[in-house]
Amino acid sequence: MTDQGGATPEGGPGFLDLPTAYGMPPARGVLRAAPEDFRVEEVLGFEPDGAGPHVILTVEKRGANTGWVAAQLARAARVDVREVGCSGQKDRNAVARQAFTLPWPEREPIEPCLEIEGPGFRVVGAARHGRKLRPGSHRANRFELRVTRLAAERRAVEERLGLIAGRGVPNYFGPQRFGRSGSNLARAREWAAAGVAPRDRAARGFALSAARSTLFNAVLGERVKEGSWDRLLPGEAVMLDGRRSFFRAPGIDATLVERCAAMDVHPSGPLWGRGESPASDAALEIEARAAAREHGLCMLLDAQGLDHERRSLRLPVRGLRWSFDDGDLSIAFELPRGSFATAVLHELVVEAWSDESGSGD
């Protein structure tokens, strides 16, 4: 069963129109009445080396974006901001903990790092490390969210949460990927139509990312409508859980069906770019229909030299727990890197997020 999700108009271009997997969300409420209502903690998945020419910092930030914090750390360490490493972007309007690296002479003690702080951020941990953090080097993100002014039947919310815990949710790119009021996607469409690229390098990158995300969401939306977002189709490019690798499956046998049910593997969709899709048959037909409706964006991505990649259509929501308190709902869960808390909320709550909520890069 599918239906339309819901949120306030700030939810991003087209995001509110993306079909939901389990029907209309059973709750209404307000998310992020205060930054403390949205907490995210980066999970690196490895321990600091304990030695080396860098220091890895755990930073807690509130009301500050990741790029601005990186610039403040660079100023404190008297290094170029390009020498500051981090694994992913975290929400500004939230309380977030994430890791950064700074180059730090091995002969110098690291204790002064613990004194670095500024408006909206502070260093809460430091350890020696051998290398600079690169984008995408963390394993997951843990979220703790509080929905206030909840209007819902408790039983209906718990039934929906049970479905989410057992089956996951469609792995949509969240609305913040498209920029405030859809500005990144608008730039991509203008670029595709007029052939004139944004002057700023960062703006070009954001535009291309928005174009890719739009195409992926379109394919996933089609799979949700027909009920195949969490099952394998003939010709599927099958994604391994927690990895970026995949294999082609011209036919779907009983073993693959069992592995998919156990969330060991997932159906995948395209991150558009040069090269042919590894999908075929029924899976490829859906991708081709979505691509035909966005021919201009496809041509733009091909022309800019991005290579075709794959992304899981299904998002496992692990460690999901919840509680009710004085009319509010608290939920906590872990998502793999590159996924969005808004994809979970899309199935659960109407009018629950803002233009920049739910970042899990």
Tab-separated table of C-alpha atoms in Angstrom:
chain	number	residue	atom	x	y	z
A	1	MET	CA	0.000	0.000	0.000
A	2	THR	CA	1.255	3.459	-0.819
A	3	ASP	CA	0.059	6.959	-0.076
A	4	GLN	CA	1.373	10.464	0.023
A	5	GLY	CA	3.525	11.614	2.903
A	6	GLY	CA	3.322	15.047	4.426
A	7	ALA	CA	5.204	17.954	5.937
A	8	THR	CA	5.216	21.692	5.948
A	9	PRO	CA	5.906	23.520	2.641
A	10	GLU	CA	9.512	23.988	3.732
A	11	GLY	CA	10.053	20.252	3.276
A	12	GLY	CA	11.812	20.689	-0.049
A	13	PRO	CA	10.935	20.451	-3.741
A	14	GLY	CA	8.817	17.387	-4.441
A	15	PHE	CA	9.723	15.642	-1.188
A	16	LEU	CA	6.178	15.839	0.168
A	17	ASP	CA	4.890	14.224	-3.012
A	18	LEU	CA	7.127	11.164	-2.732
A	19	PRO	CA	4.979	8.108	-2.029
A	20	THR	CA	5.188	6.422	1.358
A	21	ALA	CA	5.585	2.672	1.758
A	22	TYR	CA	3.056	2.089	4.547
A	23	GLY	CA	0.252	4.546	3.859
A	24	MET	CA	-0.488	7.941	5.321
A	25	PRO	CA	1.733	8.809	8.312
A	26	PRO	CA	-0.234	8.111	11.521
A	27	ALA	CA	0.917	11.173	13.485
A	28	ARG	CA	1.106	14.939	13.376
A	29	GLY	CA	3.552	16.951	15.410
A	30	VAL	CA	6.409	19.426	15.559
A	31	LEU	CA	10.026	18.420	15.201
A	32	ARG	CA	12.875	20.599	16.369
A	33	ALA	CA	10.975	23.049	18.543
A	34	ALA	CA	14.484	23.431	20.025
A	35	PRO	CA	17.865	22.136	18.796
A	36	GLU	CA	17.888	19.682	21.709
A	37	ASP	CA	14.900	17.947	20.103
A	38	PHE	CA	17.179	16.762	17.293
A	39	ARG	CA	20.394	15.049	18.334
A	40	VAL	CA	22.795	13.245	16.032
A	41	GLU	CA	26.040	11.485	16.867
A	42	GLU	CA	28.524	10.332	14.270
A	43	VAL	CA	29.689	6.718	14.574
A	44	LEU	CA	33.159	6.382	13.074
A	45	GLY	CA	33.355	2.610	13.331
A	46	PHE	CA	37.041	2.643	14.232
A	47	GLU	CA	39.237	3.776	17.118
A	48	PRO	CA	41.835	6.563	16.825
A	49	ASP	CA	45.310	5.260	16.068
A	50	GLY	CA	46.797	6.741	19.234
A	51	ALA	CA	49.794	8.066	17.311
A	52	GLY	CA	50.573	10.078	14.209
A	53	PRO	CA	50.764	13.614	12.781
A	54	HIS	CA	47.065	14.413	13.276
A	55	VAL	CA	44.685	14.793	16.185
A	56	ILE	CA	41.136	13.545	15.914
A	57	LEU	CA	38.683	15.759	17.780
A	58	THR	CA	35.180	14.987	18.952
A	59	VAL	CA	33.224	18.225	18.646
A	60	GLU	CA	29.796	18.979	20.012
A	61	LYS	CA	27.993	21.740	18.158
A	62	ARG	CA	24.650	23.495	18.544
A	63	GLY	CA	23.293	25.981	16.026
A	64	ALA	CA	26.482	25.836	13.935
A	65	ASN	CA	27.113	24.241	10.558
A	66	THR	CA	29.992	21.875	9.895
A	67	GLY	CA	31.884	24.146	7.489
A	68	TRP	CA	31.850	27.061	9.910
A	69	VAL	CA	33.146	24.873	12.753
A	70	ALA	CA	35.936	23.582	10.506
A	71	ALA	CA	36.985	27.180	9.803
A	72	GLN	CA	37.073	27.969	13.535
A	73	LEU	CA	39.186	24.892	14.250
A	74	ALA	CA	41.596	25.886	11.486
A	75	ARG	CA	41.919	29.366	12.966
A	76	ALA	CA	42.582	27.964	16.434
A	77	ALA	CA	45.252	25.607	15.105
A	78	ARG	CA	46.684	28.229	12.717
A	79	VAL	CA	46.342	26.001	9.677
A	80	ASP	CA	44.552	26.342	6.350
A	81	VAL	CA	40.942	25.199	6.504
A	82	ARG	CA	41.719	22.736	3.709
A	83	GLU	CA	43.882	20.837	6.192
A	84	VAL	CA	40.900	20.210	8.485
A	85	GLY	CA	39.300	16.828	7.908
A	86	CYS	CA	35.769	15.619	8.594
A	87	SER	CA	33.670	12.713	7.458
A	88	GLY	CA	30.243	14.242	6.888
A	89	GLN	CA	27.988	17.264	7.200
A	90	LYS	CA	25.748	17.486	10.260
A	91	ASP	CA	22.661	19.607	10.885
A	92	ARG	CA	23.050	23.188	12.003
A	93	ASN	CA	19.747	23.366	13.850
A	94	ALA	CA	20.545	20.446	16.134
A	95	VAL	CA	22.857	19.193	18.838
A	96	ALA	CA	25.421	17.159	16.942
A	97	ARG	CA	28.629	15.329	17.781
A	98	GLN	CA	31.089	14.634	15.010
A	99	ALA	CA	34.778	14.075	14.419
A	100	PHE	CA	37.300	16.454	12.846
A	101	THR	CA	41.025	16.061	12.313
A	102	LEU	CA	43.726	18.700	12.565
A	103	PRO	CA	47.400	18.396	11.638
A	104	TRP	CA	49.252	18.448	14.951
A	105	PRO	CA	53.038	18.173	15.444
A	106	GLU	CA	53.899	14.889	17.101
A	107	ARG	CA	56.172	16.619	19.584
A	108	GLU	CA	53.350	18.869	20.810
A	109	PRO	CA	50.919	17.759	23.567
A	110	ILE	CA	47.296	17.470	22.479
A	111	GLU	CA	45.727	18.691	25.734
A	112	PRO	CA	45.375	22.290	24.432
A	113	CYS	CA	42.934	20.944	21.841
A	114	LEU	CA	40.433	20.328	24.631
A	115	GLU	CA	40.339	24.068	25.299
A	116	ILE	CA	39.155	24.953	21.784
A	117	GLU	CA	35.620	26.312	21.751
A	118	GLY	CA	33.558	29.067	20.216
A	119	PRO	CA	29.971	30.214	19.707
A	120	GLY	CA	27.933	27.049	19.303
A	121	PHE	CA	30.715	24.466	19.560
A	122	ARG	CA	33.258	22.917	21.896
A	123	VAL	CA	35.830	20.142	21.709
A	124	VAL	CA	34.884	17.301	24.069
A	125	GLY	CA	37.526	14.717	23.131
A	126	ALA	CA	40.951	14.471	21.479
A	127	ALA	CA	43.288	11.627	20.475
A	128	ARG	CA	46.286	11.134	18.209
A	129	HIS	CA	45.555	9.818	14.746
A	130	GLY	CA	47.637	8.868	11.736
A	131	ARG	CA	45.678	10.420	8.894
A	132	LYS	CA	43.229	13.108	7.899
A	133	LEU	CA	39.541	12.212	7.950
A	134	ARG	CA	37.994	11.994	4.491
A	135	PRO	CA	34.339	12.404	3.497
A	136	GLY	CA	32.369	9.213	4.010
A	137	SER	CA	34.856	7.601	6.382
A	138	HIS	CA	32.343	7.111	9.212
A	139	ARG	CA	30.103	4.059	9.486
A	140	ALA	CA	26.781	5.428	10.706
A	141	ASN	CA	24.872	8.134	12.562
A	142	ARG	CA	22.785	7.761	15.713
A	143	PHE	CA	19.713	9.963	16.040
A	144	GLU	CA	17.641	10.942	19.052
A	145	LEU	CA	14.559	12.920	18.019
A	146	ARG	CA	11.672	14.389	19.953
A	147	VAL	CA	8.341	15.149	18.299
A	148	THR	CA	6.361	17.637	20.357
A	149	ARG	CA	2.674	18.540	20.257
A	150	LEU	CA	1.975	15.031	19.053
A	151	ALA	CA	-1.506	14.332	17.685
A	152	ALA	CA	-1.892	10.603	17.096
A	153	GLU	CA	-3.313	7.350	18.376
A	154	ARG	CA	-0.528	5.652	20.298
A	155	ARG	CA	-1.419	2.230	18.938
A	156	ALA	CA	-1.228	3.437	15.324
A	157	VAL	CA	2.177	5.059	15.921
A	158	GLU	CA	3.543	1.905	17.553
A	159	GLU	CA	2.255	-0.248	14.699
A	160	ARG	CA	3.999	2.000	12.177
A	161	LEU	CA	7.230	2.004	14.189
A	162	GLY	CA	7.099	-1.784	14.277
A	163	LEU	CA	6.868	-1.892	10.484
A	164	ILE	CA	9.771	0.524	10.163
A	165	ALA	CA	11.906	-1.522	12.554
A	166	GLY	CA	11.134	-4.773	10.754
A	167	ARG	CA	11.213	-3.704	7.117
A	168	GLY	CA	13.067	-0.392	6.960
A	169	VAL	CA	11.950	2.581	4.861
A	170	PRO	CA	12.506	3.829	1.302
A	171	ASN	CA	16.004	5.317	1.198
A	172	TYR	CA	15.021	8.744	-0.145
A	173	PHE	CA	17.457	11.629	-0.277
A	174	GLY	CA	16.166	14.197	2.204
A	175	PRO	CA	14.937	17.663	1.242
A	176	GLN	CA	18.089	19.389	2.497
A	177	ARG	CA	19.986	17.770	-0.396
A	178	PHE	CA	18.125	20.125	-2.754
A	179	GLY	CA	18.981	23.384	-0.963
A	180	ARG	CA	16.839	25.921	0.805
A	181	SER	CA	13.571	26.261	-1.136
A	182	GLY	CA	15.049	23.961	-3.778
A	183	SER	CA	17.833	26.349	-4.787
A	184	ASN	CA	20.361	23.601	-5.637
A	185	LEU	CA	17.931	21.781	-7.880
A	186	ALA	CA	16.846	25.035	-9.521
A	187	ARG	CA	20.492	25.742	-10.415
A	188	ALA	CA	20.842	22.270	-11.876
A	189	ARG	CA	17.776	22.737	-14.061
A	190	GLU	CA	18.951	26.161	-15.242
A	191	TRP	CA	22.377	24.707	-16.015
A	192	ALA	CA	20.829	21.834	-17.965
A	193	ALA	CA	18.536	24.165	-19.928
A	194	ALA	CA	20.936	27.011	-20.713
A	195	GLY	CA	24.282	25.227	-20.634
A	196	VAL	CA	25.776	27.846	-18.320
A	197	ALA	CA	27.373	26.456	-15.169
A	198	PRO	CA	27.283	28.269	-11.821
A	199	ARG	CA	30.507	30.236	-11.349
A	200	ASP	CA	31.177	28.995	-7.837
A	201	ARG	CA	32.713	25.529	-7.631
A	202	ALA	CA	30.768	24.603	-4.516
A	203	ALA	CA	27.502	25.697	-6.155
A	204	ARG	CA	28.280	23.461	-9.142
A	205	GLY	CA	28.855	20.508	-6.827
A	206	PHE	CA	25.623	21.106	-4.930
A	207	ALA	CA	23.696	21.414	-8.187
A	208	LEU	CA	25.030	18.135	-9.560
A	209	SER	CA	24.323	16.386	-6.266
A	210	ALA	CA	20.747	17.688	-6.335
A	211	ALA	CA	20.305	16.457	-9.906
A	212	ARG	CA	21.517	12.974	-8.997
A	213	SER	CA	19.333	12.889	-5.906
A	214	THR	CA	16.263	13.918	-7.893
A	215	LEU	CA	16.765	11.102	-10.377
A	216	PHE	CA	17.319	8.550	-7.630
A	217	ASN	CA	14.231	9.656	-5.709
A	218	ALA	CA	12.193	9.452	-8.913
A	219	VAL	CA	13.231	5.834	-9.501
A	220	LEU	CA	12.649	4.922	-5.865
A	221	GLY	CA	9.255	6.606	-5.902
A	222	GLU	CA	8.232	4.405	-8.845
A	223	ARG	CA	9.391	1.293	-6.990
A	224	VAL	CA	7.431	2.359	-3.895
A	225	LYS	CA	4.268	2.876	-5.959
A	226	GLU	CA	4.455	-0.636	-7.361
A	227	GLY	CA	5.546	-2.200	-4.049
A	228	SER	CA	9.005	-3.374	-5.140
A	229	TRP	CA	11.204	-0.997	-3.114
A	230	ASP	CA	12.079	-3.768	-0.654
A	231	ARG	CA	12.072	-6.787	-2.956
A	232	LEU	CA	14.285	-7.855	-5.835
A	233	LEU	CA	13.139	-7.681	-9.444
A	234	PRO	CA	14.492	-9.671	-12.384
A	235	GLY	CA	17.556	-7.842	-13.691
A	236	GLU	CA	18.278	-6.247	-10.324
A	237	ALA	CA	21.665	-4.748	-9.465
A	238	VAL	CA	21.728	-6.212	-5.954
A	239	MET	CA	23.397	-4.080	-3.280
A	240	LEU	CA	25.215	-5.689	-0.359
A	241	ASP	CA	24.098	-4.339	3.017
A	242	GLY	CA	26.432	-1.710	4.439
A	243	ARG	CA	28.631	-1.670	1.343
A	244	ARG	CA	28.787	0.154	-1.960
A	245	SER	CA	29.366	-2.990	-3.999
A	246	PHE	CA	26.670	-4.828	-5.955
A	247	PHE	CA	26.195	-7.789	-8.268
A	248	ARG	CA	23.860	-8.407	-11.193
A	249	ALA	CA	20.974	-10.832	-10.754
A	250	PRO	CA	19.251	-11.657	-14.059
A	251	GLY	CA	17.026	-14.066	-12.129
A	252	ILE	CA	15.870	-14.032	-8.519
A	253	ASP	CA	16.086	-17.430	-6.810
A	254	ALA	CA	14.924	-18.541	-3.372
A	255	THR	CA	18.299	-17.824	-1.797
A	256	LEU	CA	18.251	-14.208	-2.935
A	257	VAL	CA	14.672	-13.811	-1.722
A	258	GLU	CA	15.738	-15.072	1.723
A	259	ARG	CA	18.792	-12.793	1.809
A	260	CYS	CA	16.654	-9.804	0.883
A	261	ALA	CA	14.095	-10.629	3.571
A	262	ALA	CA	16.960	-10.814	6.101
A	263	MET	CA	18.261	-7.403	4.910
A	264	ASP	CA	21.560	-8.948	3.878
A	265	VAL	CA	21.042	-7.518	0.379
A	266	HIS	CA	18.842	-4.781	-1.068
A	267	PRO	CA	17.506	-3.630	-4.439
A	268	SER	CA	19.426	-0.649	-5.785
A	269	GLY	CA	18.801	2.470	-7.828
A	270	PRO	CA	21.009	4.689	-9.991
A	271	LEU	CA	23.242	7.550	-8.982
A	272	TRP	CA	23.238	8.835	-12.523
A	273	GLY	CA	26.421	9.306	-14.524
A	274	ARG	CA	28.457	8.020	-17.443
A	275	GLY	CA	28.168	4.376	-18.377
A	276	GLU	CA	25.296	1.975	-18.773
A	277	SER	CA	23.161	0.914	-15.850
A	278	PRO	CA	24.057	-2.551	-14.550
A	279	ALA	CA	20.332	-3.266	-14.169
A	280	SER	CA	18.336	-5.081	-16.834
A	281	ASP	CA	14.848	-6.394	-17.558
A	282	ALA	CA	12.116	-5.201	-15.153
A	283	ALA	CA	14.494	-3.237	-12.929
A	284	LEU	CA	15.953	-1.332	-15.884
A	285	GLU	CA	12.522	-0.533	-17.330
A	286	ILE	CA	11.627	1.463	-14.216
A	287	GLU	CA	14.934	3.357	-14.300
A	288	ALA	CA	14.451	4.169	-17.978
A	289	ARG	CA	10.960	5.586	-17.416
A	290	ALA	CA	12.177	7.884	-14.650
A	291	ALA	CA	15.206	8.984	-16.696
A	292	ALA	CA	13.043	9.817	-19.711
A	293	ARG	CA	11.107	12.336	-17.630
A	294	GLU	CA	14.351	14.032	-16.545
A	295	HIS	CA	16.320	13.859	-19.780
A	296	GLY	CA	17.946	17.260	-19.261
A	297	LEU	CA	19.375	16.343	-15.851
A	298	CYS	CA	20.654	13.032	-17.224
A	299	MET	CA	22.475	14.786	-20.053
A	300	LEU	CA	23.959	17.301	-17.629
A	301	LEU	CA	25.372	14.575	-15.371
A	302	ASP	CA	26.753	12.656	-18.343
A	303	ALA	CA	28.418	15.801	-19.696
A	304	GLN	CA	30.032	16.632	-16.358
A	305	GLY	CA	31.830	13.306	-16.265
A	306	LEU	CA	30.236	11.721	-13.210
A	307	ASP	CA	30.391	7.929	-13.306
A	308	HIS	CA	27.326	5.786	-12.763
A	309	GLU	CA	27.074	4.480	-9.191
A	310	ARG	CA	24.456	2.622	-7.162
A	311	ARG	CA	22.572	3.283	-3.929
A	312	SER	CA	20.351	0.968	-1.910
A	313	LEU	CA	16.620	1.564	-2.396
A	314	ARG	CA	15.924	0.317	1.119
A	315	LEU	CA	17.136	1.909	4.345
A	316	PRO	CA	17.419	-0.382	7.392
A	317	VAL	CA	16.503	1.438	10.617
A	318	ARG	CA	18.468	-0.313	13.325
A	319	GLY	CA	18.249	-0.057	17.085
A	320	LEU	CA	14.855	1.658	16.856
A	321	ARG	CA	13.304	2.465	20.223
A	322	TRP	CA	10.644	4.927	21.317
A	323	SER	CA	8.738	6.312	24.285
A	324	PHE	CA	5.787	8.618	24.948
A	325	ASP	CA	5.946	11.390	27.519
A	326	ASP	CA	3.363	14.126	28.234
A	327	GLY	CA	2.098	14.176	24.670
A	328	ASP	CA	5.542	14.018	23.073
A	329	LEU	CA	7.177	11.150	21.190
A	330	SER	CA	10.892	10.364	21.566
A	331	ILE	CA	12.528	8.053	19.020
A	332	ALA	CA	16.105	6.857	18.619
A	333	PHE	CA	17.710	4.837	15.839
A	334	GLU	CA	20.891	4.299	13.846
A	335	LEU	CA	21.252	4.843	10.102
A	336	PRO	CA	24.164	4.053	7.786
A	337	ARG	CA	26.176	6.994	6.491
A	338	GLY	CA	24.726	8.925	3.602
A	339	SER	CA	21.126	8.356	4.666
A	340	PHE	CA	18.590	10.759	6.104
A	341	ALA	CA	16.435	10.799	9.226
A	342	THR	CA	13.796	12.565	7.121
A	343	ALA	CA	13.277	9.296	5.228
A	344	VAL	CA	12.166	7.717	8.527
A	345	LEU	CA	9.999	10.687	9.522
A	346	HIS	CA	8.370	10.698	6.083
A	347	GLU	CA	6.684	7.406	7.029
A	348	LEU	CA	5.733	8.492	10.538
A	349	VAL	CA	4.835	12.146	11.052
A	350	VAL	CA	3.081	14.843	9.034
A	351	GLU	CA	4.357	18.448	9.346
A	352	ALA	CA	7.427	17.411	11.252
A	353	TRP	CA	10.505	18.854	9.624
A	354	SER	CA	12.096	22.009	8.318
A	355	ASP	CA	14.087	22.769	5.182
A	356	GLU	CA	17.332	21.548	6.707
A	357	SER	CA	16.277	18.687	8.946
A	358	GLY	CA	17.558	15.176	9.035
A	359	SER	CA	21.045	15.328	7.595
A	360	GLY	CA	22.911	12.036	7.963
A	361	ASP	CA	25.859	12.345	5.600
